CSV table of C-alpha atoms in Angstrom, one decimal:
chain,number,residue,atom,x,y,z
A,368,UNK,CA,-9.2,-22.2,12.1
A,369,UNK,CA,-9.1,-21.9,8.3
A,370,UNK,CA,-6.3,-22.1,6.3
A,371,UNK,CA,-4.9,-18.2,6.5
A,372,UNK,CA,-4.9,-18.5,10.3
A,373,UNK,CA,-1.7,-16.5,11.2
A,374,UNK,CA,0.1,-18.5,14.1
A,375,UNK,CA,0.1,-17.7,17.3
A,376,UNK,CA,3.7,-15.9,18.4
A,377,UNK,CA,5.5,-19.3,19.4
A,378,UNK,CA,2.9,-21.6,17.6
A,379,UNK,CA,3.8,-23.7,15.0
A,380,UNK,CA,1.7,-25.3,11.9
A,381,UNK,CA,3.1,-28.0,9.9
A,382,UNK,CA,3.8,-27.2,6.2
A,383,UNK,CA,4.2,-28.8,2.8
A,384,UNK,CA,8.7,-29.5,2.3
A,385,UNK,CA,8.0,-29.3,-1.7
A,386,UNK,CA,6.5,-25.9,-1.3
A,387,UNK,CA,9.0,-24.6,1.5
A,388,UNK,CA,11.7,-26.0,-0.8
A,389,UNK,CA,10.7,-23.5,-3.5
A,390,UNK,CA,9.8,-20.6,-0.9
A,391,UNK,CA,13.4,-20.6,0.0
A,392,UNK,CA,14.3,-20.4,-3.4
A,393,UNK,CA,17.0,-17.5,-4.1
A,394,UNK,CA,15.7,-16.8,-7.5
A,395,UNK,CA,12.4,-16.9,-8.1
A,396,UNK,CA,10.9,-17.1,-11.6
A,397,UNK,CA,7.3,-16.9,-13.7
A,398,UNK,CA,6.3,-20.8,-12.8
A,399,UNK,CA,7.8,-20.6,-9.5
A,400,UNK,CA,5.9,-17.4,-8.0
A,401,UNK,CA,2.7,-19.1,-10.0
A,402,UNK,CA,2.9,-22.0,-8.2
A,403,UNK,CA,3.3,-19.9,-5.0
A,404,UNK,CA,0.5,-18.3,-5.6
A,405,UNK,CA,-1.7,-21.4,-6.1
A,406,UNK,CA,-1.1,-22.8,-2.7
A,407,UNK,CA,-4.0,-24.3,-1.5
A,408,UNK,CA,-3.7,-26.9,1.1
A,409,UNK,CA,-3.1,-25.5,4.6
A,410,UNK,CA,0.3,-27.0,4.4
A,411,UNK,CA,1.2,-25.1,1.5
A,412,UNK,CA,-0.1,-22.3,3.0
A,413,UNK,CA,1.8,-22.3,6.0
A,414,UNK,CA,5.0,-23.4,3.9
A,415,UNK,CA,4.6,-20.3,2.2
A,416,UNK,CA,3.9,-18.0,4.9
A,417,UNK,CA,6.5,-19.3,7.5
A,418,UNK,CA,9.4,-18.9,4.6
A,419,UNK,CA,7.9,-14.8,4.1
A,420,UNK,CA,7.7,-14.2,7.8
A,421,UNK,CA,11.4,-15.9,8.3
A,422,UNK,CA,12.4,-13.2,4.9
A,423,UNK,CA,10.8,-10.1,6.4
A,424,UNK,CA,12.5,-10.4,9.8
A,425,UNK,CA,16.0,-11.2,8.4
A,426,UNK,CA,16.2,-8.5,5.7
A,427,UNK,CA,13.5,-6.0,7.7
A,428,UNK,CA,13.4,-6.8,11.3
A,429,UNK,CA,10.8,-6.9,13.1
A,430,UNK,CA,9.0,-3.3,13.5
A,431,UNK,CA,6.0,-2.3,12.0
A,432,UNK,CA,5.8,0.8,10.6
A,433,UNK,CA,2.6,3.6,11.2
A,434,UNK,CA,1.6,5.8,8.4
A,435,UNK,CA,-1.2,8.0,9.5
A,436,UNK,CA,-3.2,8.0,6.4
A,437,UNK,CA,-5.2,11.4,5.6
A,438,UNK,CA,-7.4,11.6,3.0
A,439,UNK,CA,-7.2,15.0,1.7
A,440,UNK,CA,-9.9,14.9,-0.8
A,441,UNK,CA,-12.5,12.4,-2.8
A,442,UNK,CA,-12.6,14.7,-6.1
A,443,UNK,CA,-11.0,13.0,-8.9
A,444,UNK,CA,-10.8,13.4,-12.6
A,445,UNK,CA,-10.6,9.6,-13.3
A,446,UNK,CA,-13.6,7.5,-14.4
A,447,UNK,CA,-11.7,4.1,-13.4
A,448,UNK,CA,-14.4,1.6,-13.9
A,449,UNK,CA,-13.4,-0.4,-10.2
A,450,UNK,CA,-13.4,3.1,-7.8
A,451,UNK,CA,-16.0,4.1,-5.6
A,452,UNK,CA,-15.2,7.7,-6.4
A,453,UNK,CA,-14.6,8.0,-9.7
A,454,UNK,CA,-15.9,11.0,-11.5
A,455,UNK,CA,-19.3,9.5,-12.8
A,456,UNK,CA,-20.6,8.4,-9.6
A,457,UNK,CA,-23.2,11.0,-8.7
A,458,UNK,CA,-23.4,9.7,-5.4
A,459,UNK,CA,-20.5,11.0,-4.0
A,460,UNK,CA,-20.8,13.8,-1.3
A,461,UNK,CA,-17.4,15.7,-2.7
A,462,UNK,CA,-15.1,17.4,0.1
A,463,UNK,CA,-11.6,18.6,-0.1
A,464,UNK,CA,-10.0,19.5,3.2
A,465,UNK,CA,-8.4,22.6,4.5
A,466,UNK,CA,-4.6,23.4,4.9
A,467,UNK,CA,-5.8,23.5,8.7
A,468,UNK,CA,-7.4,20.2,9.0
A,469,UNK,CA,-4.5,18.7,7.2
A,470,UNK,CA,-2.3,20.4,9.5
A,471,UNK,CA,-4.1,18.9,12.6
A,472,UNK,CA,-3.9,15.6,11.2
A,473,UNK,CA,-0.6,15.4,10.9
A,474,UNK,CA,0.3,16.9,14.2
A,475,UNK,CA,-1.8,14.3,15.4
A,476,UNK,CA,0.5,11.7,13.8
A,477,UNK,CA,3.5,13.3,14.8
A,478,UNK,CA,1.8,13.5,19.0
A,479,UNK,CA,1.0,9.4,18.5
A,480,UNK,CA,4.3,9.1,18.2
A,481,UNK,CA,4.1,8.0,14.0
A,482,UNK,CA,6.9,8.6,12.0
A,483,UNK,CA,5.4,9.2,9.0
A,484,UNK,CA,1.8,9.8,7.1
A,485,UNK,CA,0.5,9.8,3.9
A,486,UNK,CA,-1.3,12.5,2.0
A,487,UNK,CA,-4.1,10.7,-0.1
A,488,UNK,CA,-6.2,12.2,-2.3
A,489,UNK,CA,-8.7,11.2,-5.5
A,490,UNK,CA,-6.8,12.0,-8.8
A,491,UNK,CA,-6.3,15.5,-9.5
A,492,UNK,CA,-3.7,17.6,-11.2
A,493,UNK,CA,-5.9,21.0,-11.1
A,494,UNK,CA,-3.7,24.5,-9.6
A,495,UNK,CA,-5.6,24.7,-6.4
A,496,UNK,CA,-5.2,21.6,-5.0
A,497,UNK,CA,-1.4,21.2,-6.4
A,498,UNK,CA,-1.1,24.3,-4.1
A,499,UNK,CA,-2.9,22.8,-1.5
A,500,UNK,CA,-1.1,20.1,-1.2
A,501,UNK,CA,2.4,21.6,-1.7
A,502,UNK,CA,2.1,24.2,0.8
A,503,UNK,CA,0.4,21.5,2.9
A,504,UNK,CA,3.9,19.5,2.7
A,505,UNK,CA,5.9,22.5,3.5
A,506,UNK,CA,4.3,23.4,6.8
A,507,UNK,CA,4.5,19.8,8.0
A,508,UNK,CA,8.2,19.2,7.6
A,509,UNK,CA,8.3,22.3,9.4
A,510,UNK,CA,5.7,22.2,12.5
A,511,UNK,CA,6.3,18.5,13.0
A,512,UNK,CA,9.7,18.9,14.2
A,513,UNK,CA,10.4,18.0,17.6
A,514,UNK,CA,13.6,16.5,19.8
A,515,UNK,CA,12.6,12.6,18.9
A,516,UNK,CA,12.0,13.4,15.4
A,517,UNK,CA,14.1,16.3,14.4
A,518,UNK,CA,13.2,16.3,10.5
A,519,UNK,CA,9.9,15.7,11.3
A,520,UNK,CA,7.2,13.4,9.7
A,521,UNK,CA,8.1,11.6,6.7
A,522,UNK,CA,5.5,12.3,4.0
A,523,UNK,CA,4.2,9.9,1.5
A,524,UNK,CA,2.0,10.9,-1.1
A,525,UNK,CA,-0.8,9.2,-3.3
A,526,UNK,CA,-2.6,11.7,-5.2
A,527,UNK,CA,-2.1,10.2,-8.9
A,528,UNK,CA,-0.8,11.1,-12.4
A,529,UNK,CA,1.1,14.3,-12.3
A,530,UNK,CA,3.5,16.3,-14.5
A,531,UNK,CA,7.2,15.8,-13.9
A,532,UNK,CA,7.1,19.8,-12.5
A,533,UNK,CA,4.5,18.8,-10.3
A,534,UNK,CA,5.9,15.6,-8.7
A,535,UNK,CA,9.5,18.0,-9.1
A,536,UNK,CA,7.7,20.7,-6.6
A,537,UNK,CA,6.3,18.2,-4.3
A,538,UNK,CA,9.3,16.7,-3.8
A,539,UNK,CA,11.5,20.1,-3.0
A,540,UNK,CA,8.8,20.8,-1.0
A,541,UNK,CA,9.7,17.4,1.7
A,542,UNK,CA,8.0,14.9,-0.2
A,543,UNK,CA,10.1,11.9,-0.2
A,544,UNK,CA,8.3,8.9,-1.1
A,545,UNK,CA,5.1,8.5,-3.9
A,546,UNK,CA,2.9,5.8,-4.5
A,547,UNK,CA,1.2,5.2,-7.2
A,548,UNK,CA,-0.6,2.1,-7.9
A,549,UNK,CA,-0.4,0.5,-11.5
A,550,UNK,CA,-3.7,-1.9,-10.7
A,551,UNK,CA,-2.5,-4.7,-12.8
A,552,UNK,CA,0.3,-5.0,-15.2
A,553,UNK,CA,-2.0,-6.7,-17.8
A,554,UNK,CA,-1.8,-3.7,-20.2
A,555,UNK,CA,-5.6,-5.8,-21.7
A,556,UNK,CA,-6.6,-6.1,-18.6
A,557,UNK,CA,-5.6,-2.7,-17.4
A,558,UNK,CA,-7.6,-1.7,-20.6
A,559,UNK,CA,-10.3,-3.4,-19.2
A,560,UNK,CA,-10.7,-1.2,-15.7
A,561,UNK,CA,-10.0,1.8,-17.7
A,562,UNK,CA,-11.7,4.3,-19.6
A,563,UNK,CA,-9.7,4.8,-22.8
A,564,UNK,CA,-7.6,8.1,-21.6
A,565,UNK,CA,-6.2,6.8,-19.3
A,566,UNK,CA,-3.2,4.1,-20.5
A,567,UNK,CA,-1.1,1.6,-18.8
A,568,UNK,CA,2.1,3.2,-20.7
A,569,UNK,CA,1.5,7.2,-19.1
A,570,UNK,CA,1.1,5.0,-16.0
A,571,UNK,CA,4.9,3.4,-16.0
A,572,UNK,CA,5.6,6.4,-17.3
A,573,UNK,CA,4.8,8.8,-14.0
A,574,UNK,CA,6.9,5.6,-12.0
A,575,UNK,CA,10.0,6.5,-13.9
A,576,UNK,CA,9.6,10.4,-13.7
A,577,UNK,CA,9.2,9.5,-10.1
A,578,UNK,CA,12.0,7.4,-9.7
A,579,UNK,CA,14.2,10.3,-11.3
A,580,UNK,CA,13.3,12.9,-9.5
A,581,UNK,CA,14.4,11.0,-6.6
A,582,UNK,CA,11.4,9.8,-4.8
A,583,UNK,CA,11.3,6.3,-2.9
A,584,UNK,CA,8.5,4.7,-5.6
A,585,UNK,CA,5.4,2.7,-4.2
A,586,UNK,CA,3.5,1.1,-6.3
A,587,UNK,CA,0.8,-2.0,-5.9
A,588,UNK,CA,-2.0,-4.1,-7.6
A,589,UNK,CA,-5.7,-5.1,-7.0
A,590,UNK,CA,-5.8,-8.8,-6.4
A,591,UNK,CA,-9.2,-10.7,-7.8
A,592,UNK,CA,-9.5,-8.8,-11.0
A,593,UNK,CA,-12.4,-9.7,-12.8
A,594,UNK,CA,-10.6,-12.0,-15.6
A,595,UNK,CA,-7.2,-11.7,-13.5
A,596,UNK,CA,-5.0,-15.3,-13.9
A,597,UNK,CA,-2.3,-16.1,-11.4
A,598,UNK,CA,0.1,-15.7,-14.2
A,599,UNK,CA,-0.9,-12.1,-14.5
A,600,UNK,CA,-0.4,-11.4,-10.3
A,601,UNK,CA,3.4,-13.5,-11.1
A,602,UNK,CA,4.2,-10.8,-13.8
A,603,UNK,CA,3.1,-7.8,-11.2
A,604,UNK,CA,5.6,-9.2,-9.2
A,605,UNK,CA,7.9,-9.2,-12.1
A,606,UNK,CA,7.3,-5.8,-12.9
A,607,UNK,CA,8.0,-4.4,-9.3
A,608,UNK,CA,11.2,-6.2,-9.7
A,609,UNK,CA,12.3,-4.8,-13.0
A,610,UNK,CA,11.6,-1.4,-12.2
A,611,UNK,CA,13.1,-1.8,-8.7
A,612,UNK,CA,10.1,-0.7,-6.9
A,613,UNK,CA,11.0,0.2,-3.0
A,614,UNK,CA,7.4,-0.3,-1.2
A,615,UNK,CA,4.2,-1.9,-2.4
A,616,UNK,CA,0.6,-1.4,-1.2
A,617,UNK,CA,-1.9,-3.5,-2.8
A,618,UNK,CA,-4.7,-5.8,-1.8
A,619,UNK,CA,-8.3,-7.9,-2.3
A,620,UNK,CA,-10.6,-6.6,-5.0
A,621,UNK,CA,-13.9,-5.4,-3.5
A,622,UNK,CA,-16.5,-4.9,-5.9
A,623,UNK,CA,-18.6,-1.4,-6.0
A,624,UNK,CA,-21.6,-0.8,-6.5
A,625,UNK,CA,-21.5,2.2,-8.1
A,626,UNK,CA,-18.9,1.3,-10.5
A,627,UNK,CA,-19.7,-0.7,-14.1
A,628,UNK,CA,-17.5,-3.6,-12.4
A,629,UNK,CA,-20.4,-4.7,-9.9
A,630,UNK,CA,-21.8,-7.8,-10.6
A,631,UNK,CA,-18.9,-8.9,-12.9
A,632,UNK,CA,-17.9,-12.6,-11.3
A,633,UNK,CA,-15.2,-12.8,-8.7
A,634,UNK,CA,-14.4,-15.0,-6.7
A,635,UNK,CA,-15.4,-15.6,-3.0
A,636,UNK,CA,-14.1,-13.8,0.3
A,637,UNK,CA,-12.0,-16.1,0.9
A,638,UNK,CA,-10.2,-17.1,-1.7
A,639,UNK,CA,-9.8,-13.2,-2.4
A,640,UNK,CA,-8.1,-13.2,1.0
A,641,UNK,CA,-6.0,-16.4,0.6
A,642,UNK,CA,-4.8,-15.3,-2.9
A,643,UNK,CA,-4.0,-11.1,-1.2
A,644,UNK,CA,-2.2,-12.6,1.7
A,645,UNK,CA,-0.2,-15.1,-0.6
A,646,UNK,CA,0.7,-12.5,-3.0
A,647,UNK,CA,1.9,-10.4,-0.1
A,648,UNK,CA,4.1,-14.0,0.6
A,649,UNK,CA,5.3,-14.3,-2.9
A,650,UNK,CA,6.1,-10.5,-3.2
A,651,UNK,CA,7.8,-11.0,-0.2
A,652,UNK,CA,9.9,-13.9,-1.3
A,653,UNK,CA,10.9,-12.0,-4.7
A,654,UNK,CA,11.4,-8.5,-3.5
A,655,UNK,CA,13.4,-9.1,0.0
A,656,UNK,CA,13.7,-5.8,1.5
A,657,UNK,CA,11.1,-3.8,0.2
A,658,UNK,CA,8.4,-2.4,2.3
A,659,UNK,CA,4.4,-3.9,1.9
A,660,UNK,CA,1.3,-2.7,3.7
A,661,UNK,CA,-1.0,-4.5,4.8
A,662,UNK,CA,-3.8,-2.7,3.4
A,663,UNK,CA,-7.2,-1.9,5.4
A,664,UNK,CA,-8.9,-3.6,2.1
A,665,UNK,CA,-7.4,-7.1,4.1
A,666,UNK,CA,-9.5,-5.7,7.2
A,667,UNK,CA,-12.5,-5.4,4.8
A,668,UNK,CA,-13.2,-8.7,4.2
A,669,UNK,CA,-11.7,-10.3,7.5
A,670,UNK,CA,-11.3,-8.9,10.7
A,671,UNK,CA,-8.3,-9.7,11.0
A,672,UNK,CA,-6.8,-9.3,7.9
A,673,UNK,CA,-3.9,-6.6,8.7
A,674,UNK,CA,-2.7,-9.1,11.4
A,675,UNK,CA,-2.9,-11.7,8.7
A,676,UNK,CA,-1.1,-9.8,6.0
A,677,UNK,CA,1.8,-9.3,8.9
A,678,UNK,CA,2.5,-12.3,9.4
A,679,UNK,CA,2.2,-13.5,5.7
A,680,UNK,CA,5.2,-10.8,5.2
A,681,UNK,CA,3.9,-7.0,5.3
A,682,UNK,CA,6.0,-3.9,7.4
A,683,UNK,CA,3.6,-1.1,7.0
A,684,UNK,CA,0.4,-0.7,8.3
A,685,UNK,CA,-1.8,2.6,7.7
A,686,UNK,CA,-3.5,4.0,10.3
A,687,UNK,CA,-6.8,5.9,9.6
A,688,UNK,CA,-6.5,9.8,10.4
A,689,UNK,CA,-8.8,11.2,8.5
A,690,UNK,CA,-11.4,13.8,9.9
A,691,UNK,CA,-14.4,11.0,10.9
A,692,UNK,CA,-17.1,13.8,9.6
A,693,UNK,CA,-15.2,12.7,6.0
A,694,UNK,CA,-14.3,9.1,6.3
A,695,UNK,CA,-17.6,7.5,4.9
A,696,UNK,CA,-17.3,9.8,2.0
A,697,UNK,CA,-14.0,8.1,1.0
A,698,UNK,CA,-15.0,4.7,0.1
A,699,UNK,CA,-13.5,2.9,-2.7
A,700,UNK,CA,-14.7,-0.1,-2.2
A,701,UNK,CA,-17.7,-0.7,0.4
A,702,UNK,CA,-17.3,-1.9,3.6
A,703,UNK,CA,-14.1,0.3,4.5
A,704,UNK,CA,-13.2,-0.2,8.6
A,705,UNK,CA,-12.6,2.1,11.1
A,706,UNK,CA,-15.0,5.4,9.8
A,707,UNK,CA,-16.2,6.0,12.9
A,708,UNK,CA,-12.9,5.3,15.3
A,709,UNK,CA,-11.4,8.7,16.6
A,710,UNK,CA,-7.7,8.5,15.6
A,711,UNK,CA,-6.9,7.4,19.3
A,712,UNK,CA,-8.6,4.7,19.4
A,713,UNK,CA,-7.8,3.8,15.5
A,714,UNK,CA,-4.2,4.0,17.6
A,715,UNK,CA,-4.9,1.6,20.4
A,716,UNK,CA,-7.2,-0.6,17.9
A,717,UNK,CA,-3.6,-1.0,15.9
A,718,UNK,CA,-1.1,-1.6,19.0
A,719,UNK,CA,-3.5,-4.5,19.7
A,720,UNK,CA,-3.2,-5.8,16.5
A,721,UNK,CA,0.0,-5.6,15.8
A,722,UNK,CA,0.9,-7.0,19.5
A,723,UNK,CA,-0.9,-10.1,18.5
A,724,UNK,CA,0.9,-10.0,15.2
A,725,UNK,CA,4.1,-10.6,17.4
A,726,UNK,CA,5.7,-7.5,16.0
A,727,UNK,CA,7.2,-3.9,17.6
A,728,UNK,CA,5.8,-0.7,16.6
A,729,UNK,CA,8.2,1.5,14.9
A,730,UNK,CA,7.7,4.5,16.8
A,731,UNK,CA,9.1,8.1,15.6
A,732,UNK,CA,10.6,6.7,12.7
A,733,UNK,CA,10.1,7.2,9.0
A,734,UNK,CA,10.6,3.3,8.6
A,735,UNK,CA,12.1,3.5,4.7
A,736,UNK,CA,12.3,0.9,2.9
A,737,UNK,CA,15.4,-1.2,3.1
A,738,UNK,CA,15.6,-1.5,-0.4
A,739,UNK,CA,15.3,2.2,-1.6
A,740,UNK,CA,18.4,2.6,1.8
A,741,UNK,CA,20.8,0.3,0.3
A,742,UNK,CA,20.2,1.6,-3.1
A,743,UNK,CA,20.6,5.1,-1.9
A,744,UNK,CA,24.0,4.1,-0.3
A,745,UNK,CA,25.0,2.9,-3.3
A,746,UNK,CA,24.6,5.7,-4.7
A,747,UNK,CA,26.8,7.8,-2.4
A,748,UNK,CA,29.4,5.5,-2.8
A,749,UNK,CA,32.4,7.1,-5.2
A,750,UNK,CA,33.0,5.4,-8.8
């Protein structure tokens, strides 16, 4: 058993008192989420990890919430140096699906019983696809409809930088929650992964137009940057504080080879993993209520990542819906599970999992986050 074993559902590990001390900190600052983050000993680990767990049930509960991911196209107009299908790579069999095939997805979603899915796509901000996608949107909080679920799926998307009319018309459309990932925080090291058109500051930028328009605002990092420092992954955390992020998705770097970052040095599986599942902890510990994914990249590198990042403090899990003729043609990083699952077994494949996990499924539900609720109530409330 190594040291990122999750424990059975009424096993117990023994931890580290120092580091559970500081897990159960109320505040936590810079050197405290560092020092998080460096736990190494299986101890620590465990300190860490039981403190998260014991965080995400009292502010969260217990459920598990399905987001039937559907990935609506791999054409993109970035040339980000990390992604598998950024513009340059030549190597890419392009597709784009139809308003049907999107449609099928997410009645698919909504027959399994999800309560939401998300609408991924390769960055684009060209007419045709805008339309695509907002008609797409439209017809799903329609169709989807049904006694269980009477304003049908909730619908997250992840299709990049946008104008504010854009995100505006997705949003009156039914959108109701975005994510967009700012990769790292680093503004040199988000130089770095970069071409030089596209900048850390239009990034934060589309996060606050999304914020207010009124979306519930995702964002998340790559963790095992090339050059990355654990003081870097304690400012990400930061950041998702300060602008009050509701739901985070982020996970192990996996180097491409088609991308200028192969061969740059990282470090090994699994430390990658330990350091993902401990950031998903120390996010976790920071953050309270928000929602986190555990992210098939976890899956990637260990089979049993997702159940991992569960226990280490994650809510959401995205189950793979994509049409299987397209899946191996949307690969970020190599190695991507589930590509040739049907989405019913995908389905049974994740019961299992999070069974073991010694979580519920959050069935016909759009499992918001807790944080973007209260905040809404608050809201509401008179002056």
């Amino acid at each position: 058993m190594n040291s990122c074993t999750p424990t059975t559902r009424n096993g117990s590990r023994p931890f580290d008192e120092e580091y559970a001390r500081l897990a159960a900190q109320k505040e936590l600052g810079r050197r405290d989420l560092v020092k998080l983050l460096s736990a190494s000993t299986p101890e620590q680990i465990e300190a860490v990890r039981a403190e998260a767990e014991r965080v995400l049930l009292a502010h969260c509960g217990d459920g598990v919430f399905l987001r039937g991911l559907v990935e609506a196209s791999n054409a993109c107009a970035c040339d980000c140096l990390y992604c598998g299908i950024r513009k340059s790579n030549r190597d890419v069999n392009r597709y784009t699906l139809s308003l049907e095939d999107i449609l099928a997805c997410a009645r698919q979603c909504a027959d399994y019983g999800y309560g939401s899915m998300v609408i991924q796509s390769g960055e684009r901000a060209d007419k045709k696809f805008v339309d695509l996608v907002a008609e797409a949107v439209a017809r799903i909080k329609t169709e989807t409809r049904t006694d269980k679920q009477p304003d049908g799926l909730g619908i997250t998307l992840c299709i990049g930088q946008q104008s504010y009319e854009t995100y505006k018309r997705l949003y009156d459309a039914g959108a109701h929650r975005y994510l967009l990932r700012i990769e790292t925080t680093n503004p040199a090291l988000f130089a770095k992964i970069h071409p030089a058109d596209q900048t850390f500051e239009s990034r934060v930028a589309c996060l606050k137009m999304l914020r207010d328009i009124g979306y519930q605002v995702g964002t998340g990092v790559m963790i095992g940057l090339p050059g990355q420092t654990l003081e870097d992954l304690a400012d990400d955390i930061l950041f998702f504080s300060k602008m009050d992020i509701d739901m985070i998705g982020m996970g192990p770097f996996i180097p491409h080879p088609d991308t200028p970052l192969w061969g740059e040095p990282v470090a090994d599986v699994p430390a990658r993993v330990q350091l993902a599942l401990l950031m998903i902890a120390a996010t976790r510990l920071k953050l309270r209520d928000v929602n986190i994914a555990s992210t098939t990249a976890l899956q990637a590198l260990d089979p049993v990542g997702r159940e991992k990042g569960l226990k280490f403090g994650a809510n959401v899990i995205m189950p793979q819906m994509s049409p299987t003729d397209v899946r191996a043609d949307y690969q970020l990083y190599p190695g991507k599970p589930c590509l040739d699952e049907n989405a019913k077994e995908c389905q049974s494949c994740l019961n299992m999992r999070i069974e073991f996990a010694g979580r519920k499924i959050g069935l016909y539900a759009w499992g918001d986050s807790q944080h973007a609720v209260k905040r809404l109530k608050s809201d509401e409330q008179p002056d």
